[in-house]
mmCIF file of C-alpha atoms in Angstrom:
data_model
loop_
_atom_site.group_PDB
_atom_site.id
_atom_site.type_symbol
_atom_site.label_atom_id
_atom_site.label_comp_id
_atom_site.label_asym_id
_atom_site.label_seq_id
_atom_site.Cartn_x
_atom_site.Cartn_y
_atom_site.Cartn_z
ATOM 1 C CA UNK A 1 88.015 89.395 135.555
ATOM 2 C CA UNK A 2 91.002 91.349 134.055
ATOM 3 C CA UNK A 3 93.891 89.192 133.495
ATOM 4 C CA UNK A 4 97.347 90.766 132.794
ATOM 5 C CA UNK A 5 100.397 88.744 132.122
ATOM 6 C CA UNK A 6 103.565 88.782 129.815
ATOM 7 C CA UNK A 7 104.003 86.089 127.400
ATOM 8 C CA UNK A 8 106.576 84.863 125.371
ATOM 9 C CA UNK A 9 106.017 82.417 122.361
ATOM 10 C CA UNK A 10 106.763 78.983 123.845
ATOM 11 C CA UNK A 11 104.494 79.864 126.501
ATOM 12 C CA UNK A 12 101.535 80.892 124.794
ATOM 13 C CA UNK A 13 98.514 78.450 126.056
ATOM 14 C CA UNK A 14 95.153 79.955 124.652
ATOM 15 C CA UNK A 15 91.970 78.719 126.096
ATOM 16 C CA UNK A 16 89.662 77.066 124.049
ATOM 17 C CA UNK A 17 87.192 79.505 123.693
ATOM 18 C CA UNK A 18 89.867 82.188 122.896
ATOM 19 C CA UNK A 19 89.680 83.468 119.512
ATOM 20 C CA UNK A 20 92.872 85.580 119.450
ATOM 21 C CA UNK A 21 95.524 84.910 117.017
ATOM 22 C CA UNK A 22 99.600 85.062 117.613
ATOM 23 C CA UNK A 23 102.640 84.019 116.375
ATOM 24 C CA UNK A 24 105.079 85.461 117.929
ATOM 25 C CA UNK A 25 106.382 88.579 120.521
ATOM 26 C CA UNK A 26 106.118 89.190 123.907
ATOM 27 C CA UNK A 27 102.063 89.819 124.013
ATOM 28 C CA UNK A 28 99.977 91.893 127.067
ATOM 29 C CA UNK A 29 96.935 90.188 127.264
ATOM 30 C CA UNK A 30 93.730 91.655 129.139
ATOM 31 C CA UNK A 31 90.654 89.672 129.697
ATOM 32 C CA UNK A 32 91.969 86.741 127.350
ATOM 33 C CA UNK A 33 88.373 84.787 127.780
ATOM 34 C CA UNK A 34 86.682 87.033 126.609
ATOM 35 C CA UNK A 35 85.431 86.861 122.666
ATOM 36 C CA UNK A 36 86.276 89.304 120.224
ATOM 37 C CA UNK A 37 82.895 91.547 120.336
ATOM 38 C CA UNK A 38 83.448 92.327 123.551
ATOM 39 C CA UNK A 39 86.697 94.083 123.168
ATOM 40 C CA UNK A 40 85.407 96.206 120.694
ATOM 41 C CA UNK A 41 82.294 96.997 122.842
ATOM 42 C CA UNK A 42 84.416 97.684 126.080
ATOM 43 C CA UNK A 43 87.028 99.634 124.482
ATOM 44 C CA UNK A 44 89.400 97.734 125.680
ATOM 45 C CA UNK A 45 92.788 98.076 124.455
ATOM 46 C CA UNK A 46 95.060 95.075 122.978
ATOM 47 C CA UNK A 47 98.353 95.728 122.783
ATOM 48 C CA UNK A 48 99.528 92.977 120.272
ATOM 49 C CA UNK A 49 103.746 93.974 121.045
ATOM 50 C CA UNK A 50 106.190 96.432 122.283
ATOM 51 C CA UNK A 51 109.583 96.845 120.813
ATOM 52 C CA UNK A 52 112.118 99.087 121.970
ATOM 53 C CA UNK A 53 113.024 102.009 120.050
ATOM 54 C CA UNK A 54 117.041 103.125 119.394
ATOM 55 C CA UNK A 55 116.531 105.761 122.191
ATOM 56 C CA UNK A 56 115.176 102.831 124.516
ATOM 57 C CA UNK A 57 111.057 103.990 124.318
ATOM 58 C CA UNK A 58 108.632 100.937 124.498
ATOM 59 C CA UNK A 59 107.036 101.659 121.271
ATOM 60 C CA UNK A 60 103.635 99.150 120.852
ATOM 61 C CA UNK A 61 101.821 98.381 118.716
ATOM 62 C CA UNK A 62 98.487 97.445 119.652
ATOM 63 C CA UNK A 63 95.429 95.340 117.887
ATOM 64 C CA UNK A 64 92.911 97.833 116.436
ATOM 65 C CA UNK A 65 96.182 99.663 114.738
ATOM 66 C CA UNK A 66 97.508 96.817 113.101
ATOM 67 C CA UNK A 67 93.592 95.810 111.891
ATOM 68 C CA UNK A 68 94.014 99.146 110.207
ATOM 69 C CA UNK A 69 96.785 98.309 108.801
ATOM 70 C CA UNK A 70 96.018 95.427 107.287
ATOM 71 C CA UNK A 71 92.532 96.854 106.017
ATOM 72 C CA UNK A 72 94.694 99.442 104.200
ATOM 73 C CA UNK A 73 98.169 97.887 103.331
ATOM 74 C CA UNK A 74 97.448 94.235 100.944
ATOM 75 C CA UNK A 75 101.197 94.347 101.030
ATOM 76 C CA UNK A 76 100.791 92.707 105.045
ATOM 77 C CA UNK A 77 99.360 89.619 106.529
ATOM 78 C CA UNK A 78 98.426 89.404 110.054
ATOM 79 C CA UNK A 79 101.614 87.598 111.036
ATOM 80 C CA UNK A 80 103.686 90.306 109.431
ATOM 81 C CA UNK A 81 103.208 92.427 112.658
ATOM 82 C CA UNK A 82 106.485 90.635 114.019
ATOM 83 C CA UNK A 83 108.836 92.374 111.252
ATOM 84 C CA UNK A 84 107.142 95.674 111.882
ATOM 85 C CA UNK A 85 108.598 94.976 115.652
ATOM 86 C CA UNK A 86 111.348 93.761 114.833
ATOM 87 C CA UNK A 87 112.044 96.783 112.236
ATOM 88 C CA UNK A 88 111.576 99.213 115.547
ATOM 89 C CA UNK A 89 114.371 96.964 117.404
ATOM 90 C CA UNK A 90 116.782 96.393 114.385
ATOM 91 C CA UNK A 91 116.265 99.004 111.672
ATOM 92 C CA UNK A 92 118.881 99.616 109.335
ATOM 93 C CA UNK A 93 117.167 103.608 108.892
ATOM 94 C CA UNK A 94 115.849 106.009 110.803
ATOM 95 C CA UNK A 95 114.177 108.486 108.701
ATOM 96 C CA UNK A 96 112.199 112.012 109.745
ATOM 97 C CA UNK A 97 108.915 111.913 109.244
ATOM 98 C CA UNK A 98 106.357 114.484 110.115
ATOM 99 C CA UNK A 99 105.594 116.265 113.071
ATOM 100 C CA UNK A 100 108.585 114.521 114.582
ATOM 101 C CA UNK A 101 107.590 110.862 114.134
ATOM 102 C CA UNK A 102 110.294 108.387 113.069
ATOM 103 C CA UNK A 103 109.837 106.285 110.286
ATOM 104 C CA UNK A 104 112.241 102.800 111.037
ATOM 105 C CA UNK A 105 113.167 101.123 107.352
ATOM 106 C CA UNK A 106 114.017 97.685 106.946
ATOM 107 C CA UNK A 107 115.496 96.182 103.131
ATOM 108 C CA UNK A 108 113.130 93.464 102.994
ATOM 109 C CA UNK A 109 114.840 92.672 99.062
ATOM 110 C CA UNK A 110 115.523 94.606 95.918
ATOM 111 C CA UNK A 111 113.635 97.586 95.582
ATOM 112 C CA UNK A 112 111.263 96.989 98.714
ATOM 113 C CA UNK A 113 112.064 98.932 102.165
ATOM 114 C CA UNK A 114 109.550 97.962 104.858
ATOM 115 C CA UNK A 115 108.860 101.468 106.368
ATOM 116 C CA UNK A 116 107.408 101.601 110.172
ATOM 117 C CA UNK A 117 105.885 104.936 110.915
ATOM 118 C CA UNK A 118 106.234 105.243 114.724
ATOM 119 C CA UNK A 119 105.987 108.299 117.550
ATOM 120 C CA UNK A 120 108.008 108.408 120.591
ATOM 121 C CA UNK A 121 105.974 110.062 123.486
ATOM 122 C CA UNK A 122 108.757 111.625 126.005
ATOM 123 C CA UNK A 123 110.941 108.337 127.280
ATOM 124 C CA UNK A 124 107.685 105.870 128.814
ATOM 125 C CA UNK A 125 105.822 105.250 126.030
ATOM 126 C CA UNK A 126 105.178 105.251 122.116
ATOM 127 C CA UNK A 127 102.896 103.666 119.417
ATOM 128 C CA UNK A 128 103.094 102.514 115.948
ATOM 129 C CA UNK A 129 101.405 104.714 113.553
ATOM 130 C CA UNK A 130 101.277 102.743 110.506
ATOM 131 C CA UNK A 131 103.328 100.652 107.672
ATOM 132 C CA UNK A 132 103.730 100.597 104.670
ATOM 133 C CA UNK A 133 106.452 98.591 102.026
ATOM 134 C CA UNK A 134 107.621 101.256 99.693
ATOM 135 C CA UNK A 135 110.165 100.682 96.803
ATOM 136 C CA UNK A 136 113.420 103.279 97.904
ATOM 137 C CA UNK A 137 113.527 105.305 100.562
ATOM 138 C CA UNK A 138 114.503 109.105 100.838
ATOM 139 C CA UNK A 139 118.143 109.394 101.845
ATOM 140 C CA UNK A 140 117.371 112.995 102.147
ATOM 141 C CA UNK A 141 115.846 112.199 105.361
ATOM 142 C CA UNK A 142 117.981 109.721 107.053
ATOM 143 C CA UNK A 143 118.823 110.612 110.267
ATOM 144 C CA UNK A 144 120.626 107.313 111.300
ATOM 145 C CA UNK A 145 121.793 104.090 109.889
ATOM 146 C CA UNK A 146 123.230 101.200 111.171
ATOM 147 C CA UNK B 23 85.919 104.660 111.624
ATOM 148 C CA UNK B 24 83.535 105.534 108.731
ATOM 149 C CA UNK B 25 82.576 109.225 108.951
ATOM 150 C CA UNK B 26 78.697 109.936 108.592
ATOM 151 C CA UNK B 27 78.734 113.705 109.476
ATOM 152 C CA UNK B 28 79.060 115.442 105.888
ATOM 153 C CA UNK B 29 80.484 118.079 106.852
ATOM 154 C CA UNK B 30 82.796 116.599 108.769
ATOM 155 C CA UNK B 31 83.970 114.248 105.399
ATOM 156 C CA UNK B 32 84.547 117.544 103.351
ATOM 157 C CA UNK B 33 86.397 118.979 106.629
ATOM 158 C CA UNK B 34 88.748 116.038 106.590
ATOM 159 C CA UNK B 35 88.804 116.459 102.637
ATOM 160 C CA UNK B 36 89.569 119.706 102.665
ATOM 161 C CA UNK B 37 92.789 118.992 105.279
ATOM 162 C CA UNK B 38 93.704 116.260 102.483
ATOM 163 C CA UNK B 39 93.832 118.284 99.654
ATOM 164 C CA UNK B 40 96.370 121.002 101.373
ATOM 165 C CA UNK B 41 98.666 117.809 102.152
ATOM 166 C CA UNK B 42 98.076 116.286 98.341
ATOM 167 C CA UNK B 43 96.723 116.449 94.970
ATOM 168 C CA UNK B 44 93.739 113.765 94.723
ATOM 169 C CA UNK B 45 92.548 112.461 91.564
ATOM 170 C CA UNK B 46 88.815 113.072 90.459
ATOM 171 C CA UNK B 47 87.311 110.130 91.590
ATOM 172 C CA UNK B 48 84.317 109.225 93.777
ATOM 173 C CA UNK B 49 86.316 108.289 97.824
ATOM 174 C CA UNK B 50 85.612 106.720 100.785
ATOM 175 C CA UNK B 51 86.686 107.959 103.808
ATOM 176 C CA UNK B 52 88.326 106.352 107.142
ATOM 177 C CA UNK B 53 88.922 108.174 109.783
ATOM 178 C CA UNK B 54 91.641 106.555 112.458
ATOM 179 C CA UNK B 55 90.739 108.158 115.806
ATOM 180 C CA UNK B 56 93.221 106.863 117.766
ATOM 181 C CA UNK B 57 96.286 108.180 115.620
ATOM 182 C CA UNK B 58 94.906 110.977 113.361
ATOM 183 C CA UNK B 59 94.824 109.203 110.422
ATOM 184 C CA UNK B 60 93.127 109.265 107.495
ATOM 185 C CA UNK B 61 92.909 106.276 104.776
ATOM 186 C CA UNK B 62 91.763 107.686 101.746
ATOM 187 C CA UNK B 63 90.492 104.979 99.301
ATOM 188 C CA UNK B 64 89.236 105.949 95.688
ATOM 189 C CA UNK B 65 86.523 104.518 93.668
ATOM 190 C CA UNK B 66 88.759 103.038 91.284
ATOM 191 C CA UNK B 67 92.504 102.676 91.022
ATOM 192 C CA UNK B 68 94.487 105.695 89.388
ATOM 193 C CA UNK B 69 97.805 106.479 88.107
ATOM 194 C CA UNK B 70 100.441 105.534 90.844
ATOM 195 C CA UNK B 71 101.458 108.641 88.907
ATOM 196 C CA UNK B 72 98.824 110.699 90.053
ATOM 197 C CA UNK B 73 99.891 110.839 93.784
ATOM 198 C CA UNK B 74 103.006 112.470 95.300
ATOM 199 C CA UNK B 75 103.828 109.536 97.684
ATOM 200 C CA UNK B 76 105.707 111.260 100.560
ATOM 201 C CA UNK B 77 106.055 109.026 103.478
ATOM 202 C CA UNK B 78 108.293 111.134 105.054
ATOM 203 C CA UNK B 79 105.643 114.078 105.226
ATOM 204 C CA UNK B 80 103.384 111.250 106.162
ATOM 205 C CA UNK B 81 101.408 110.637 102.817
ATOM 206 C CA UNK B 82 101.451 107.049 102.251
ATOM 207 C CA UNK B 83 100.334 105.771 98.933
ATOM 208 C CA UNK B 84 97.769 102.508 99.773
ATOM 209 C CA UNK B 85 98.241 99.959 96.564
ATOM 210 C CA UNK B 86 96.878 96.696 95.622
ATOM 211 C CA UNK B 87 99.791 95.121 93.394
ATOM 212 C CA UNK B 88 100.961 97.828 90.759
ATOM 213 C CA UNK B 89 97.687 99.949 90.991
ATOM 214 C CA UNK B 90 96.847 102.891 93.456
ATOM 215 C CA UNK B 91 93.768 102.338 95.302
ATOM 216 C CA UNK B 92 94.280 105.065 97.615
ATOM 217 C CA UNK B 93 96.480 107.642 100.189
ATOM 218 C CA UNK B 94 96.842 107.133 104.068
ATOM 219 C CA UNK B 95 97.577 110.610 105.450
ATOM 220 C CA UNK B 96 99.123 111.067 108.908
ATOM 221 C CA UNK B 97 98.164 113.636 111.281
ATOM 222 C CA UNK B 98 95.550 114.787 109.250
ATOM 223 C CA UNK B 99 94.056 117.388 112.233
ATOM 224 C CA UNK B 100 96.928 118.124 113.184
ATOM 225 C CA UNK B 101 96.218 116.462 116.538
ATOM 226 C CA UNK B 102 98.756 112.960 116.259
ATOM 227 C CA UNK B 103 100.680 113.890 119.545
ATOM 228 C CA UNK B 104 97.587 114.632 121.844
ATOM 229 C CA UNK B 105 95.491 111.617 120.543
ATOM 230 C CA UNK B 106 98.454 109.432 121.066
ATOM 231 C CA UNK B 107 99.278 111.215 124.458
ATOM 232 C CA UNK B 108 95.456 110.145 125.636
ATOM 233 C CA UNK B 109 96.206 106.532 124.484
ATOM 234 C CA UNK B 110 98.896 106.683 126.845
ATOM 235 C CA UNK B 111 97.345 108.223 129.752
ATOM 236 C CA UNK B 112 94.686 104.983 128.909
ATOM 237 C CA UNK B 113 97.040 102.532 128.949
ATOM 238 C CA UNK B 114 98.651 103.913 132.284
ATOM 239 C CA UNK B 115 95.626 104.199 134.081
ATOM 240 C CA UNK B 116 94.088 101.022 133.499
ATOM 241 C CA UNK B 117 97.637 99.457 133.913
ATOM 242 C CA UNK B 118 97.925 97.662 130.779
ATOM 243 C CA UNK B 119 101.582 98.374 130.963
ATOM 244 C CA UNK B 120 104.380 98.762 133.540
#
């Protein structure tokens, strides 16, 4: 049974049998009772947020990518996927990155800029690429800042 | 995804080293499908010296505290836009999304 629904935090009820994590974010959840393995089997995709870009482009970020990320990046914990949404909504940089991606920075403290690597697909849709928390930024390649 | 075609590892290698210098180490090799990316990670950490992080031409430096364990490159094929384009299409078509 394929289950779709928006949630918001306070109104997060997981089943019992549900092994999914979240903390916080509007969430689209498919097939909620369904364990883990099976997602991966099915090919099923999780998208774990959306945040809206400057431009106004749901940009999401789904499960497997932010897995990646945190296989990759020992700078992030799993909960961390909420500032790299909230960096899309609220950055204080846009930067250029290749091929045309955007790359939203956040000041998370002295010398460390959370950067959020991000493509816009036409106005309907975009994903999350990566993240990464780097120590300055290029001001080279700003292209907007708040 | 861990690649186990060999010639497809020294393909991907082969794009890496026109996008950035990599040390002489033994690597391993992960392959991100979904958003043509590559996550490079070496044997053993090097110089963070060694690598010409350049996030904005979408080579990411991968540390563990103050050492470099590795390089995430972006768009490694070449192919970002139409991989993420079919991700789209997916999500449309099987309405996970408005």
């Amino acid at each position: 049974m394929a289950i779709q629904t928006e949630l918001r935090p306070s109104a997060v009820v997981l089943p019992q049998k549900s092994r999914w994590r979240f903390s916080l974010g509007s969430c689209t959840i498919r097939e909620i009772n369904r364990p883990r393995e099976l997602f991966a089997r099915s090919e099923l995709i999780l998208i774990l947020g959306t945040s809206l870009s400057l431009k106004g482009v749901p940009i999401r970020l789904t499960e497997e990518r932010w897995e990646h990320v945190l296989d990759h990046h020992a700078e992030f914990s799993y909960s961390d996927y909420s500032l790299v949404l909230e960096a899309i909504e609220s950055p204080e940089y846009i930067l250029l990155g290749r091929n045309a991606s955007l790359i939203a920075v956040v000041a998370l403290g002295p010398a460390a800029y959370l950067h959020v690597f991000y493509k816009e697909l036409g106005q309907r849709d975009g994903f999350v690429i990566t993240a990464a928390i780097r120590r300055a930024i290029d001001k080279a390649k700003i292209i907007w800042r708040q | 995804m861990k690649i186990p075609n060999e010639q497809e590892q020294t393909k991907l290698i082969d794009l890496a080293r026109k996008r950035v210098l990599l040390p002489n180490v033994p690597v391993e090799l992960d392959y991100q499908d979904d958003v043509d990316t590559l996550c490079i990670r070496f044997g053993q950490p090097v110089d963070s010296d060694s690598i010409k992080d350049d996030p904005e031409d979408g080579v990411v430096g991968l540390y563990e505290g103050e050492k470099l364990v590795g390089v995430e490159i972006l768009d490694i094929t070449g192919q970002m836009d139409a991989k993420l384009t079919a991700l789209s299409h997916q999500l449309h078509e099987e309405q996970l999304v408005p």
